[in-house]
Amino acid sequence: MTSIPNRMKAAVCTAPGAPLVLKDVPVPKPGPGQLLVKLESCGICHSDLHLRDEPLPAEFYPRIFGHEGIGHVVAFGDGVASPALGTRVGLPWLFETCLDCGPCHTGAENYCPDQSARGVEHNGAFAEFALLESSFAVEIPQGIDPLRGGPLLCAGLTAWSALKRSKLRPGDNVLIIGAGGLGQYAVLIAKSRGARVIVVDQDPSKLQTALGLGADLTILAGPQAGQAIRQAGGADVTLNFAPSPAVWPTICEATNPLSDVVLIALVNAAMPLEALWLIDGGHRVFGSSVGTRQDLRDFLEFATQNPLAVDVEAIPLSAANAALDRLKTGDVVGRLAIDFRLPH
């Protein structure tokens, strides 16, 4: 049995807009219905950068971010009998929901109006130990490497569920805007579903990475990108992973009639959506947010059978803030993940 200390190391955001600092903090105690998990890894997500640089209300601090965690169950709170001690589980974005609203009852719990998120309302997995609601525990299959598996819990899951919600059919053209980590997972998933994949990005090196993952065509972002996509057959499904409203003209020009446009990136500015374009084209434009527990189970099973060759770079817990800085400057090829085996 794992020995549980009283204190642990965690990367903590101490105040709104403050950098993450490595601190010695108490190990959390699992309450009723909760599990205590000893972390093996935790992916670094662009949402963590948003949380650091676009601060939460002051009452949320100090806060531990991190929602792509994988670890082993080491203790139970009252009323919990499973999963068994030692089970490897995931700690994704969704911490808990009400379980009793319309979305929760219809398999759309990620749209529960009373949901809470790991790293927002609750401390996350940039720490040696973290809490997990037993009803939201998803077991990690044996075939998933914990370091490479961490980013699957948000980046990969988000791409998976966005494509699942679209009307993608084999042979369709899928346009992926943004070839960072999420876009790279989307390339691999879309190709597995028989799509022809077109990728747009402003970084030529990321376009090369997308080609290496199987993209059929890559196009440098800019004023001519939409027309280039049209000449290549247009887009039947578009996934936007670029956090900027500047991509909207490209999307509008690239889409085929009756296309799906799925918005995933956190764009805080208004997008210039024109009703006439929407009506004349018969398009569907909708947002997609992470995924449900069942989505995660389905995706992890898929990833077990279809290893996703996105590059994952291991970093120590002490480098969490520097990792967010690298995300901000675009200095990341695939994904970054904390490896808790590395010296802090």
Short mmCIF file of C-alpha atoms in Angstrom, two decimals:
data_model
loop_
_atom_site.label_atom_id
_atom_site.label_comp_id
_atom_site.label_asym_id
_atom_site.label_seq_id
_atom_site.Cartn_x
_atom_site.Cartn_y
_atom_site.Cartn_z
CA MET A 1 0.00 0.00 0.00
CA THR A 2 1.24 3.51 -0.85
CA SER A 3 2.38 5.50 2.15
CA ILE A 4 0.50 8.82 2.20
CA PRO A 5 2.48 11.78 3.54
CA ASN A 6 0.97 14.81 5.23
CA ARG A 7 2.56 17.29 2.81
CA MET A 8 3.12 17.35 -0.93
CA LYS A 9 4.63 19.48 -3.68
CA ALA A 10 2.27 21.42 -5.93
CA ALA A 11 2.52 24.14 -8.58
CA VAL A 12 0.25 26.82 -7.12
CA CYS A 13 -1.21 30.00 -8.59
CA THR A 14 -1.32 32.18 -5.49
CA ALA A 15 -3.28 35.18 -6.82
CA PRO A 16 -5.08 36.37 -9.97
CA GLY A 17 -2.57 36.63 -12.81
CA ALA A 18 0.34 35.38 -10.69
CA PRO A 19 2.89 32.87 -12.00
CA LEU A 20 2.75 29.31 -10.74
CA VAL A 21 5.20 28.60 -7.91
CA LEU A 22 6.29 25.30 -6.42
CA LYS A 23 5.01 25.10 -2.87
CA ASP A 24 4.80 22.60 -0.02
CA VAL A 25 1.09 22.18 0.80
CA PRO A 26 -1.09 19.71 2.75
CA VAL A 27 -2.14 16.50 1.03
CA PRO A 28 -5.94 16.74 0.55
CA LYS A 29 -8.20 14.40 2.51
CA PRO A 30 -10.86 12.55 0.52
CA GLY A 31 -14.37 13.43 1.66
CA PRO A 32 -17.51 11.31 1.26
CA GLY A 33 -17.69 9.84 -2.23
CA GLN A 34 -14.13 10.89 -3.10
CA LEU A 35 -10.86 9.18 -3.98
CA LEU A 36 -7.31 10.31 -3.31
CA VAL A 37 -5.04 9.80 -6.32
CA LYS A 38 -1.24 9.77 -6.38
CA LEU A 39 -0.25 11.39 -9.68
CA GLU A 40 2.03 9.81 -12.26
CA SER A 41 1.61 12.50 -14.89
CA CYS A 42 -0.41 15.56 -15.85
CA GLY A 43 -0.62 17.19 -19.26
CA ILE A 44 -0.21 20.94 -19.69
CA CYS A 45 -3.21 22.40 -21.52
CA HIS A 46 -3.81 25.74 -23.21
CA SER A 47 -6.77 26.16 -20.84
CA ASP A 48 -4.26 26.26 -17.97
CA LEU A 49 -2.63 29.22 -19.70
CA HIS A 50 -6.02 30.94 -19.94
CA LEU A 51 -6.59 30.32 -16.24
CA ARG A 52 -3.24 31.88 -15.37
CA ASP A 53 -3.36 34.87 -17.71
CA GLU A 54 -7.11 35.61 -17.73
CA PRO A 55 -7.63 35.36 -14.00
CA LEU A 56 -10.47 33.84 -12.06
CA PRO A 57 -12.24 35.87 -9.34
CA ALA A 58 -10.01 36.51 -6.34
CA GLU A 59 -11.93 34.11 -4.10
CA PHE A 60 -10.71 31.14 -6.19
CA TYR A 61 -7.10 31.58 -5.05
CA PRO A 62 -4.77 30.00 -4.18
CA ARG A 63 -5.51 27.42 -6.87
CA ILE A 64 -3.78 24.36 -8.30
CA PHE A 65 -4.42 24.01 -12.04
CA GLY A 66 -4.14 20.83 -14.12
CA HIS A 67 -6.84 18.67 -15.70
CA GLU A 68 -5.00 16.02 -17.71
CA GLY A 69 -3.86 13.89 -14.77
CA ILE A 70 -3.25 10.15 -14.52
CA GLY A 71 -2.46 8.33 -11.30
CA HIS A 72 -3.31 5.50 -8.91
CA VAL A 73 -6.05 5.42 -6.29
CA VAL A 74 -4.40 5.38 -2.84
CA ALA A 75 -7.26 6.18 -0.43
CA PHE A 76 -11.08 6.32 -0.16
CA GLY A 77 -13.48 8.71 1.50
CA ASP A 78 -16.60 7.45 3.26
CA GLY A 79 -19.09 5.54 1.16
CA VAL A 80 -16.64 4.52 -1.57
CA ALA A 81 -15.90 0.90 -2.43
CA SER A 82 -14.59 1.16 -5.97
CA PRO A 83 -12.49 1.47 -8.01
CA ALA A 84 -10.03 -0.65 -6.05
CA LEU A 85 -6.90 0.72 -4.45
CA GLY A 86 -4.12 0.82 -7.02
CA THR A 87 -6.46 1.35 -9.98
CA ARG A 88 -5.05 3.78 -12.53
CA VAL A 89 -7.58 6.54 -13.18
CA GLY A 90 -7.84 9.82 -15.08
CA LEU A 91 -8.40 13.31 -13.68
CA PRO A 92 -9.93 15.32 -16.56
CA TRP A 93 -11.45 18.80 -16.80
CA LEU A 94 -14.92 17.77 -15.59
CA PHE A 95 -14.78 17.39 -11.80
CA GLU A 96 -18.48 16.79 -11.16
CA THR A 97 -21.99 17.70 -12.33
CA CYS A 98 -25.42 17.75 -10.71
CA LEU A 99 -26.31 14.35 -12.33
CA ASP A 100 -29.99 15.36 -12.30
CA CYS A 101 -30.57 17.98 -15.02
CA GLY A 102 -31.63 17.43 -18.63
CA PRO A 103 -28.07 17.33 -20.04
CA CYS A 104 -26.95 14.95 -17.29
CA HIS A 105 -29.87 12.60 -17.94
CA THR A 106 -29.37 12.59 -21.71
CA GLY A 107 -25.65 11.86 -21.99
CA ALA A 108 -24.52 15.47 -22.25
CA GLU A 109 -23.22 16.07 -18.73
CA ASN A 110 -20.45 18.31 -20.09
CA TYR A 111 -23.19 20.91 -20.64
CA CYS A 112 -24.63 20.68 -17.14
CA PRO A 113 -25.27 24.26 -15.93
CA ASP A 114 -24.06 23.28 -12.44
CA GLN A 115 -20.86 21.52 -13.47
CA SER A 116 -17.55 22.27 -11.79
CA ALA A 117 -14.09 21.94 -13.27
CA ARG A 118 -10.77 20.63 -12.03
CA GLY A 119 -8.35 23.54 -11.68
CA VAL A 120 -11.18 26.08 -11.49
CA GLU A 121 -13.67 25.43 -8.66
CA HIS A 122 -11.51 22.57 -7.37
CA ASN A 123 -7.76 22.05 -7.12
CA GLY A 124 -6.28 20.13 -10.00
CA ALA A 125 -3.45 17.75 -10.83
CA PHE A 126 -0.35 19.96 -10.89
CA ALA A 127 0.40 18.26 -7.58
CA GLU A 128 1.66 14.98 -6.21
CA PHE A 129 -1.83 14.07 -4.94
CA ALA A 130 -5.33 15.16 -6.00
CA LEU A 131 -8.98 14.38 -5.29
CA LEU A 132 -11.38 12.64 -7.64
CA GLU A 133 -15.13 12.14 -7.29
CA SER A 134 -15.69 8.37 -7.38
CA SER A 135 -18.73 8.77 -9.64
CA PHE A 136 -16.49 10.53 -12.18
CA ALA A 137 -13.63 8.05 -12.03
CA VAL A 138 -12.68 6.64 -15.44
CA GLU A 139 -10.17 3.80 -15.44
CA ILE A 140 -7.15 4.16 -17.72
CA PRO A 141 -6.67 1.04 -19.88
CA GLN A 142 -3.43 -0.89 -19.43
CA GLY A 143 -2.39 -0.12 -23.00
CA ILE A 144 -2.23 3.63 -22.34
CA ASP A 145 1.18 4.93 -21.27
CA PRO A 146 0.57 7.37 -18.39
CA LEU A 147 2.82 10.12 -19.75
CA ARG A 148 1.47 9.98 -23.30
CA GLY A 149 -2.02 9.36 -21.96
CA GLY A 150 -2.34 12.54 -19.88
CA PRO A 151 -3.06 14.88 -22.83
CA LEU A 152 -5.69 12.44 -24.09
CA LEU A 153 -7.93 13.45 -21.17
CA CYS A 154 -8.54 16.95 -22.54
CA ALA A 155 -6.75 17.68 -25.81
CA GLY A 156 -7.48 14.31 -27.37
CA LEU A 157 -10.95 14.00 -25.83
CA THR A 158 -11.92 17.47 -27.05
CA ALA A 159 -10.96 16.63 -30.63
CA TRP A 160 -12.71 13.24 -30.39
CA SER A 161 -16.01 14.60 -29.08
CA ALA A 162 -16.02 17.53 -31.53
CA LEU A 163 -15.76 15.13 -34.47
CA LYS A 164 -18.32 12.82 -32.85
CA ARG A 165 -20.84 15.68 -32.70
CA SER A 166 -20.31 16.56 -36.36
CA LYS A 167 -21.97 14.77 -39.27
CA LEU A 168 -18.61 13.58 -40.63
CA ARG A 169 -18.83 10.80 -43.20
CA PRO A 170 -16.03 8.80 -44.81
CA GLY A 171 -14.61 10.74 -47.74
CA ASP A 172 -15.59 14.16 -46.35
CA ASN A 173 -13.09 17.01 -46.30
CA VAL A 174 -12.22 18.01 -42.73
CA LEU A 175 -10.63 21.42 -42.29
CA ILE A 176 -8.56 21.76 -39.13
CA ILE A 177 -7.56 25.31 -38.23
CA GLY A 178 -4.68 25.29 -35.77
CA ALA A 179 -2.08 22.49 -35.81
CA GLY A 180 -1.10 22.55 -32.15
CA GLY A 181 -1.70 19.60 -29.85
CA LEU A 182 -5.50 19.50 -30.24
CA GLY A 183 -5.28 19.90 -33.99
CA GLN A 184 -2.75 17.09 -34.20
CA TYR A 185 -5.06 14.71 -32.36
CA ALA A 186 -7.87 15.81 -34.67
CA VAL A 187 -5.78 14.93 -37.75
CA LEU A 188 -5.23 11.40 -36.50
CA ILE A 189 -8.83 10.85 -35.42
CA ALA A 190 -10.30 12.29 -38.63
CA LYS A 191 -8.01 10.15 -40.78
CA SER A 192 -9.08 7.06 -38.82
CA ARG A 193 -12.67 7.89 -39.77
CA GLY A 194 -11.88 8.01 -43.47
CA ALA A 195 -11.73 11.78 -43.90
CA ARG A 196 -9.54 13.81 -46.21
CA VAL A 197 -7.79 16.30 -43.93
CA ILE A 198 -6.78 19.88 -44.72
CA VAL A 199 -4.82 21.79 -42.08
CA VAL A 200 -4.31 25.56 -41.80
CA ASP A 201 -1.79 27.17 -39.47
CA GLN A 202 0.41 30.27 -39.43
CA ASP A 203 3.48 28.26 -38.38
CA PRO A 204 5.17 26.32 -41.23
CA SER A 205 6.82 23.91 -38.77
CA LYS A 206 3.42 22.90 -37.37
CA LEU A 207 2.17 22.31 -40.89
CA GLN A 208 5.10 19.96 -41.43
CA THR A 209 4.16 18.13 -38.24
CA ALA A 210 0.58 17.79 -39.50
CA LEU A 211 1.82 16.30 -42.78
CA GLY A 212 3.88 13.80 -40.81
CA LEU A 213 0.73 12.75 -38.95
CA GLY A 214 -1.13 12.09 -42.19
CA ALA A 215 -2.76 15.38 -43.22
CA ASP A 216 -3.55 15.34 -46.95
CA LEU A 217 -2.97 19.04 -47.52
CA THR A 218 -1.55 21.92 -45.48
CA ILE A 219 -2.08 25.62 -46.17
CA LEU A 220 -0.37 28.60 -44.58
CA ALA A 221 -2.84 30.90 -42.82
CA GLY A 222 -3.50 34.22 -44.49
CA PRO A 223 -5.89 36.12 -46.79
CA GLN A 224 -5.58 33.52 -49.57
CA ALA A 225 -6.16 30.45 -47.38
CA GLY A 226 -9.93 30.29 -47.88
CA GLN A 227 -9.68 30.32 -51.66
CA ALA A 228 -6.93 27.70 -51.57
CA ILE A 229 -9.20 25.43 -49.54
CA ARG A 230 -12.06 25.99 -51.98
CA GLN A 231 -9.78 25.02 -54.88
CA ALA A 232 -8.84 21.87 -52.97
CA GLY A 233 -12.49 20.82 -52.65
CA GLY A 234 -13.75 22.97 -49.77
CA ALA A 235 -14.59 21.98 -46.22
CA ASP A 236 -17.48 19.68 -45.23
CA VAL A 237 -16.53 19.80 -41.54
CA THR A 238 -14.42 22.55 -39.97
CA LEU A 239 -12.81 22.35 -36.52
CA ASN A 240 -11.45 25.63 -35.20
CA PHE A 241 -8.65 25.30 -32.66
CA ALA A 242 -7.21 28.79 -33.27
CA PRO A 243 -8.10 31.23 -30.44
CA SER A 244 -8.67 34.23 -32.70
CA PRO A 245 -11.65 35.74 -34.53
CA ALA A 246 -9.28 36.46 -37.44
CA VAL A 247 -9.87 32.93 -38.77
CA TRP A 248 -13.57 33.51 -39.45
CA PRO A 249 -13.21 34.92 -43.02
CA THR A 250 -11.17 31.83 -43.96
CA ILE A 251 -13.88 29.57 -42.53
CA CYS A 252 -16.67 31.36 -44.40
CA GLU A 253 -14.83 31.23 -47.71
CA ALA A 254 -13.75 27.60 -47.32
CA THR A 255 -17.04 25.92 -46.40
CA ASN A 256 -19.07 23.75 -48.73
CA PRO A 257 -22.88 23.89 -48.63
CA LEU A 258 -24.45 22.15 -45.63
CA SER A 259 -21.16 22.13 -43.74
CA ASP A 260 -20.56 21.76 -40.01
CA VAL A 261 -18.40 24.39 -38.29
CA VAL A 262 -17.36 23.32 -34.80
CA LEU A 263 -15.88 25.98 -32.53
CA ILE A 264 -13.51 24.64 -29.88
CA ALA A 265 -10.89 27.33 -29.23
CA LEU A 266 -11.59 29.81 -26.44
CA VAL A 267 -12.24 32.96 -28.46
CA ASN A 268 -13.39 35.80 -26.23
CA ALA A 269 -13.93 38.32 -29.04
CA ALA A 270 -17.02 38.44 -31.26
CA MET A 271 -17.02 36.45 -34.50
CA PRO A 272 -18.57 38.20 -37.53
CA LEU A 273 -21.25 35.60 -38.26
CA GLU A 274 -23.54 36.74 -41.10
CA ALA A 275 -27.08 35.37 -41.18
CA LEU A 276 -27.19 35.36 -44.99
CA TRP A 277 -24.08 33.12 -45.19
CA LEU A 278 -25.64 30.79 -42.63
CA ILE A 279 -29.03 30.66 -44.37
CA ASP A 280 -27.82 30.41 -47.97
CA GLY A 281 -25.31 27.69 -47.12
CA GLY A 282 -27.48 25.72 -44.72
CA HIS A 283 -24.51 25.50 -42.37
CA ARG A 284 -24.48 24.33 -38.75
CA VAL A 285 -22.25 26.34 -36.42
CA PHE A 286 -21.90 25.08 -32.86
CA GLY A 287 -19.52 24.83 -29.97
CA SER A 288 -18.04 21.70 -28.44
CA SER A 289 -16.62 21.41 -24.93
CA VAL A 290 -14.38 18.53 -23.78
CA GLY A 291 -16.51 15.36 -23.43
CA THR A 292 -18.53 13.10 -21.14
CA ARG A 293 -17.33 10.16 -19.07
CA GLN A 294 -18.61 7.80 -21.75
CA ASP A 295 -16.86 9.84 -24.46
CA LEU A 296 -13.65 9.44 -22.47
CA ARG A 297 -14.10 5.68 -22.07
CA ASP A 298 -14.80 5.32 -25.80
CA PHE A 299 -11.85 7.49 -26.76
CA LEU A 300 -9.39 5.71 -24.47
CA GLU A 301 -10.48 2.39 -25.95
CA PHE A 302 -9.92 3.84 -29.42
CA ALA A 303 -6.49 5.16 -28.39
CA THR A 304 -5.56 1.74 -27.01
CA GLN A 305 -6.25 0.17 -30.39
CA ASN A 306 -4.92 3.14 -32.40
CA PRO A 307 -1.85 4.67 -30.69
CA LEU A 308 -1.84 8.41 -31.38
CA ALA A 309 1.64 9.52 -32.39
CA VAL A 310 1.49 13.09 -31.06
CA ASP A 311 4.81 14.12 -29.51
CA VAL A 312 4.63 14.45 -25.70
CA GLU A 313 7.56 16.12 -23.92
CA ALA A 314 8.13 15.26 -20.26
CA ILE A 315 8.84 18.09 -17.81
CA PRO A 316 9.28 18.25 -14.01
CA LEU A 317 6.58 19.73 -11.79
CA SER A 318 8.86 22.70 -11.07
CA ALA A 319 8.72 23.67 -14.77
CA ALA A 320 4.92 24.05 -14.91
CA ASN A 321 4.97 27.84 -15.12
CA ALA A 322 7.75 27.85 -17.72
CA ALA A 323 5.67 25.35 -19.72
CA LEU A 324 2.76 27.80 -19.78
CA ASP A 325 5.15 30.50 -21.00
CA ARG A 326 6.24 28.19 -23.81
CA LEU A 327 2.61 27.60 -24.78
CA LYS A 328 2.08 31.35 -24.88
CA THR A 329 4.94 31.86 -27.35
CA GLY A 330 4.07 28.80 -29.45
CA ASP A 331 7.30 27.03 -28.51
CA VAL A 332 5.74 23.56 -28.27
CA VAL A 333 5.77 20.92 -31.03
CA GLY A 334 3.07 18.63 -29.65
CA ARG A 335 2.12 18.43 -25.97
CA LEU A 336 3.87 18.94 -22.65
CA ALA A 337 3.24 16.71 -19.63
CA ILE A 338 4.50 16.72 -16.06
CA ASP A 339 6.32 13.49 -15.21
CA PHE A 340 6.18 13.06 -11.43
CA ARG A 341 9.10 10.63 -11.61
CA LEU A 342 11.40 13.54 -12.48
CA PRO A 343 13.05 15.47 -9.62
CA HIS A 344 10.94 18.46 -8.62
#
